[in-house]
XYZ file of C-alpha atoms in Angstrom:
340
model
C 28.699 -58.950 -3.780
C 30.351 -59.248 -7.149
C 31.156 -56.420 -9.468
C 28.253 -57.162 -11.827
C 25.678 -56.713 -9.056
C 27.257 -53.471 -7.903
C 27.340 -52.185 -11.470
C 23.667 -53.083 -11.891
C 22.693 -51.226 -8.718
C 24.609 -48.141 -9.866
C 22.857 -48.244 -13.225
C 19.455 -48.399 -11.536
C 20.333 -45.475 -9.261
C 21.542 -43.446 -12.250
C 18.349 -44.166 -14.199
C 16.182 -43.144 -11.235
C 18.205 -39.947 -10.719
C 17.926 -39.030 -14.381
C 14.214 -39.680 -14.250
C 13.737 -37.370 -11.276
C 15.816 -34.652 -12.992
C 13.791 -34.908 -16.195
C 10.521 -34.746 -14.228
C 11.708 -31.738 -12.221
C 12.899 -29.938 -15.323
C 9.623 -30.530 -17.162
C 7.630 -29.506 -14.080
C 9.607 -26.256 -13.729
C 9.238 -25.586 -17.442
C 5.498 -26.148 -17.170
C 5.343 -23.691 -14.247
C 7.407 -21.122 -16.173
C 5.157 -21.557 -19.186
C 2.162 -20.773 -16.997
C 3.605 -17.459 -15.735
C 4.125 -14.314 -17.810
C 7.083 -12.342 -16.452
C 7.061 -8.597 -17.086
C 9.312 -5.739 -16.013
C 8.152 -2.253 -15.166
C 8.299 0.685 -12.793
C 6.129 1.934 -9.957
C 3.911 4.833 -10.977
C 1.705 7.134 -8.903
C -0.388 10.219 -9.447
C 0.940 13.636 -8.491
C -0.776 16.886 -7.531
C 0.700 20.348 -8.061
C -0.701 22.674 -5.384
C -0.934 26.444 -5.865
C -2.856 29.242 -4.151
C -5.952 30.592 -5.922
C -4.690 34.165 -5.565
C -1.482 36.141 -5.669
C 0.283 37.088 -2.473
C 3.379 36.821 -0.335
C 4.007 33.447 1.308
C 3.948 33.811 5.095
C 4.385 30.207 6.270
C 5.470 26.850 4.820
C 4.484 24.138 7.271
C 5.742 20.888 5.691
C 8.930 19.636 4.063
C 9.859 17.105 1.386
C 9.074 13.576 2.507
C 6.424 14.586 5.057
C 3.163 12.638 5.031
C 0.118 14.914 4.930
C -3.583 14.285 5.469
C -6.538 15.544 3.439
C -7.495 19.024 4.660
C -4.170 19.677 6.394
C -2.849 23.259 6.072
C 0.447 23.224 4.180
C 1.139 26.938 3.668
C -0.369 30.393 4.278
C -0.287 33.811 2.626
C 0.028 37.206 4.301
C -3.555 38.492 4.777
C -3.019 41.993 6.249
C -4.477 43.778 3.211
C -7.472 41.423 3.044
C -8.251 41.957 6.729
C -8.272 45.754 6.237
C -10.576 45.369 3.229
C -12.877 43.167 5.300
C -13.151 45.819 8.052
C -13.949 48.529 5.483
C -16.629 46.391 3.864
C -18.150 45.561 7.262
C -18.380 49.273 8.139
C -20.013 50.087 4.791
C -22.431 47.217 5.212
C -23.474 48.437 8.660
C -24.060 51.999 7.427
C -26.111 50.813 4.460
C -28.145 48.503 6.670
C -29.004 51.421 8.962
C -29.984 53.497 5.916
C -32.347 50.744 4.755
C -33.993 50.551 8.182
C -34.366 54.318 8.275
C -35.998 54.396 4.850
C -38.408 51.622 5.797
C -39.612 53.014 9.135
C -39.429 56.683 8.137
C -38.053 59.650 10.062
C -38.456 60.077 13.802
C -40.473 63.053 15.105
C -37.295 64.581 16.476
C -35.702 64.523 13.019
C -38.737 66.245 11.475
C -38.679 68.913 14.191
C -34.990 69.473 13.570
C -35.556 69.724 9.812
C -38.292 72.327 10.334
C -35.954 74.345 12.531
C -33.242 74.187 9.887
C -35.735 75.349 7.248
C -36.859 78.237 9.444
C -33.248 79.273 10.009
C -32.547 79.152 6.283
C -35.706 81.154 5.569
C -34.653 83.792 8.117
C -31.257 84.049 6.455
C -32.960 84.445 3.072
C -35.192 87.219 4.415
C -32.115 88.974 5.775
C -30.263 88.786 2.454
C -33.381 89.962 0.574
C -33.706 93.023 2.776
C -30.008 93.829 2.446
C -30.171 93.482 -1.344
C -33.281 95.691 -1.534
C -31.551 98.344 0.593
C -28.512 98.389 -1.656
C -30.619 98.523 -4.814
C -32.490 101.573 -3.430
C -29.179 103.301 -2.693
C -27.929 102.586 -6.185
C -31.118 103.966 -7.687
C -31.218 107.120 -5.552
C -27.532 108.030 -5.973
C -26.997 106.872 -9.544
C -24.626 104.237 -8.256
C -22.374 106.591 -6.334
C -23.263 105.394 -2.792
C -21.978 101.818 -3.211
C -19.718 99.983 -5.571
C -20.793 97.414 -8.085
C -18.696 94.838 -6.193
C -20.771 95.338 -3.031
C -23.984 94.921 -5.004
C -22.725 91.718 -6.660
C -21.703 90.330 -3.281
C -25.192 90.976 -1.888
C -26.796 89.252 -4.884
C -24.507 86.232 -4.398
C -25.498 85.960 -0.737
C -29.166 86.162 -1.691
C -28.778 83.343 -4.261
C -26.973 81.149 -1.736
C -29.702 81.727 0.821
C -32.380 80.774 -1.715
C -30.518 77.546 -2.499
C -30.251 76.728 1.202
C -33.992 77.225 1.646
C -34.764 74.912 -1.287
C -32.424 72.262 0.110
C -33.929 72.446 3.599
C -37.448 72.356 2.148
C -36.684 69.270 0.065
C -35.132 67.562 3.077
C -38.197 68.269 5.208
C -40.557 66.953 2.527
C -38.433 63.807 2.194
C -38.588 63.175 5.925
C -42.354 63.665 5.979
C -43.143 61.604 2.870
C -40.426 59.005 3.346
C -37.980 57.687 0.757
C -39.206 56.996 -2.740
C -39.416 53.419 -3.959
C -36.547 54.002 -6.384
C -34.346 55.352 -3.587
C -35.108 52.362 -1.379
C -34.288 49.975 -4.207
C -31.033 51.817 -4.926
C -29.991 51.635 -1.265
C -30.867 47.945 -1.148
C -28.814 47.325 -4.307
C -25.802 49.093 -2.791
C -26.181 46.927 0.311
C -26.205 43.721 -1.767
C -23.109 44.816 -3.703
C -21.225 45.531 -0.481
C -22.353 42.209 1.012
C -21.147 40.299 -2.052
C -17.828 42.127 -1.869
C -17.463 41.157 1.803
C -18.287 37.524 0.967
C -15.563 37.561 -1.690
C -13.038 39.021 0.749
C -13.901 36.362 3.340
C -13.554 33.655 0.689
C -10.133 35.007 -0.279
C -9.163 34.898 3.394
C -10.018 31.196 3.545
C -8.081 30.583 0.328
C -5.011 32.173 1.886
C -4.532 28.747 3.473
C -3.194 26.071 1.131
C -4.663 22.700 2.144
C -3.896 19.206 0.949
C -6.811 17.769 -1.067
C -5.837 14.144 -0.345
C -3.642 11.926 1.788
C -0.219 12.158 0.192
C 3.535 12.554 0.601
C 5.283 15.858 -0.094
C 7.509 15.231 -3.109
C 8.823 18.760 -3.681
C 8.698 22.197 -2.038
C 8.946 24.661 -4.893
C 8.832 28.064 -3.149
C 10.096 29.696 0.036
C 8.750 31.974 2.774
C 8.657 35.566 1.512
C 8.261 34.629 -2.151
C 5.554 36.370 -4.166
C 3.362 33.656 -5.623
C 0.523 33.505 -8.136
C -2.197 31.052 -9.081
C 0.064 29.773 -11.871
C 3.027 28.928 -9.585
C 2.900 25.648 -7.672
C 4.083 25.728 -4.058
C 4.190 21.972 -3.436
C 4.114 18.780 -5.471
C 2.352 15.914 -3.701
C 2.645 12.212 -4.487
C -0.587 10.335 -3.816
C -0.172 7.288 -1.608
C -3.139 5.542 -3.235
C -3.601 4.212 -5.842
C -0.205 2.835 -6.879
C 0.353 0.795 -9.992
C 3.088 -0.865 -12.008
C 3.314 0.249 -15.618
C 4.350 -2.678 -17.829
C 4.215 -3.333 -21.568
C 2.940 -6.508 -23.229
C 3.395 -7.564 -26.853
C 0.457 -8.605 -28.973
C 1.268 -12.300 -28.687
C 0.958 -12.253 -24.884
C -1.885 -9.733 -24.757
C -4.549 -12.428 -25.019
C -3.222 -13.914 -21.766
C -3.857 -10.666 -19.860
C -7.363 -10.221 -18.441
C -8.918 -7.256 -16.657
C -9.164 -8.026 -12.961
C -6.611 -10.802 -13.205
C -4.196 -11.337 -10.342
C -0.463 -10.717 -10.420
C 2.535 -10.730 -8.121
C 4.838 -7.740 -7.777
C 8.401 -8.594 -6.783
C 10.928 -6.028 -5.600
C 14.602 -6.568 -6.357
C 15.575 -5.928 -2.729
C 12.925 -8.300 -1.311
C 12.499 -11.108 -3.868
C 10.966 -13.428 -1.272
C 8.268 -10.949 -0.239
C 5.957 -10.627 -3.261
C 3.063 -8.176 -3.143
C -0.369 -8.960 -4.529
C -1.637 -6.937 -7.446
C -4.566 -6.787 -9.826
C -4.691 -5.846 -13.494
C -6.744 -2.662 -13.691
C -5.992 -1.196 -17.104
C -5.180 -2.581 -20.550
C -4.562 -0.065 -23.306
C -6.470 -0.547 -26.550
C -3.862 1.362 -28.563
C -0.508 -0.098 -29.570
C 2.650 1.985 -29.201
C 6.360 1.623 -29.697
C 8.006 0.301 -26.572
C 9.447 3.081 -24.372
C 13.234 2.993 -24.032
C 12.888 2.535 -20.274
C 11.585 -1.016 -20.706
C 14.267 -3.425 -19.541
C 13.503 -6.347 -21.861
C 15.678 -5.732 -24.920
C 13.840 -8.185 -27.155
C 10.661 -6.061 -27.288
C 12.108 -2.542 -27.300
C 11.618 -2.154 -31.038
C 8.200 -3.812 -31.247
C 4.671 -2.552 -30.821
C 3.297 -3.187 -27.353
C 0.300 -2.382 -25.170
C 0.454 -0.613 -21.833
C -0.870 -2.580 -18.848
C -1.272 -1.303 -15.301
C -1.075 -3.627 -12.310
C -2.594 -1.924 -9.261
C -1.071 -2.726 -5.873
C -2.386 -2.197 -2.360
C 0.570 -0.701 -0.461
C -0.636 0.413 3.004
C 2.919 0.488 4.392
C 4.191 2.689 1.554
C 6.918 0.251 0.525
C 6.824 1.060 -3.189
C 8.460 4.281 -4.341
C 7.814 6.198 -7.532
C 10.006 4.969 -10.394
C 11.164 1.877 -8.506
C 11.897 -1.031 -10.909
C 9.993 -4.227 -10.140
C 9.174 -7.581 -11.685
C 5.563 -8.561 -12.342
C 4.504 -12.189 -12.671
C 1.076 -12.866 -14.133
C -0.259 -16.445 -13.720
C -1.804 -17.827 -16.894
C -4.625 -20.353 -17.126
C -3.513 -23.765 -18.373
C -6.383 -23.908 -20.819
C -5.295 -20.608 -22.349
C -1.700 -21.779 -22.798
C -2.884 -25.089 -24.220
C -5.053 -23.202 -26.656
C -2.106 -21.026 -27.662
């Protein structure tokens, strides 16, 4: 084979190679033109948990990094004072309930008999004091006050007044037992019962709120207080990071905004696992432009107006961490790019 033939073959091979390179380059460029690459950070919602009431923390049951379930008890308050208040309210409620029953059914015959006996005893004491006072008054009158002192006479009058008051009290008590309680008295007793019952309900509610429970499935991000601390409703005990939903916060300039559609698909790529992309979906596009936050990694758009976009990711294995930098690739329709 002469040199001219060999040279011709080499030329053909070179032309074919260049052709393949040009095709590959154009194909890659076309693919790149059909993908919008964005850079952002993982974002999640957080919950600050605090007790509804003030008290001393008795137990803290979870630590930073622990996974917790909805309804799980995370911390408790000391409830000694509340338990004492509950017992007092229960005793008052029982006494008032018995008083209501007594007013409704009236007095028993034994109670009426006892009240009559008490009235008779008080009447006998009054008769005794009356006779003693009359005797002293006669002595004063017959001796011009020389037989007894004024102090003795005053003492006898005081005893007589006390005996009269006792008779009136016993008489009123007997009449009340016979007639039964007045409507106003029954209503007043019932009102006191309802107040005590409401107070007991509040105490029991406060007892349940002495347990701090997780409202959702989450991960403990921070433990902000310690056992023995006095806490209030304004002081958070834990900060929880919600495991769902998770999203990537990215920023898009106005030129590329028309390529972003609600519900559109995207791929989320982690720097440490570039070959294991995660599927995402565009779930939020801001309608208000803003200056690009300084945390955005693309320098060319840091000084321009951009729109916030959120790409939501299903992360059942909890691979994405809050603040983690990631790359987002949004596929664009060919017709849209051709139109642009």
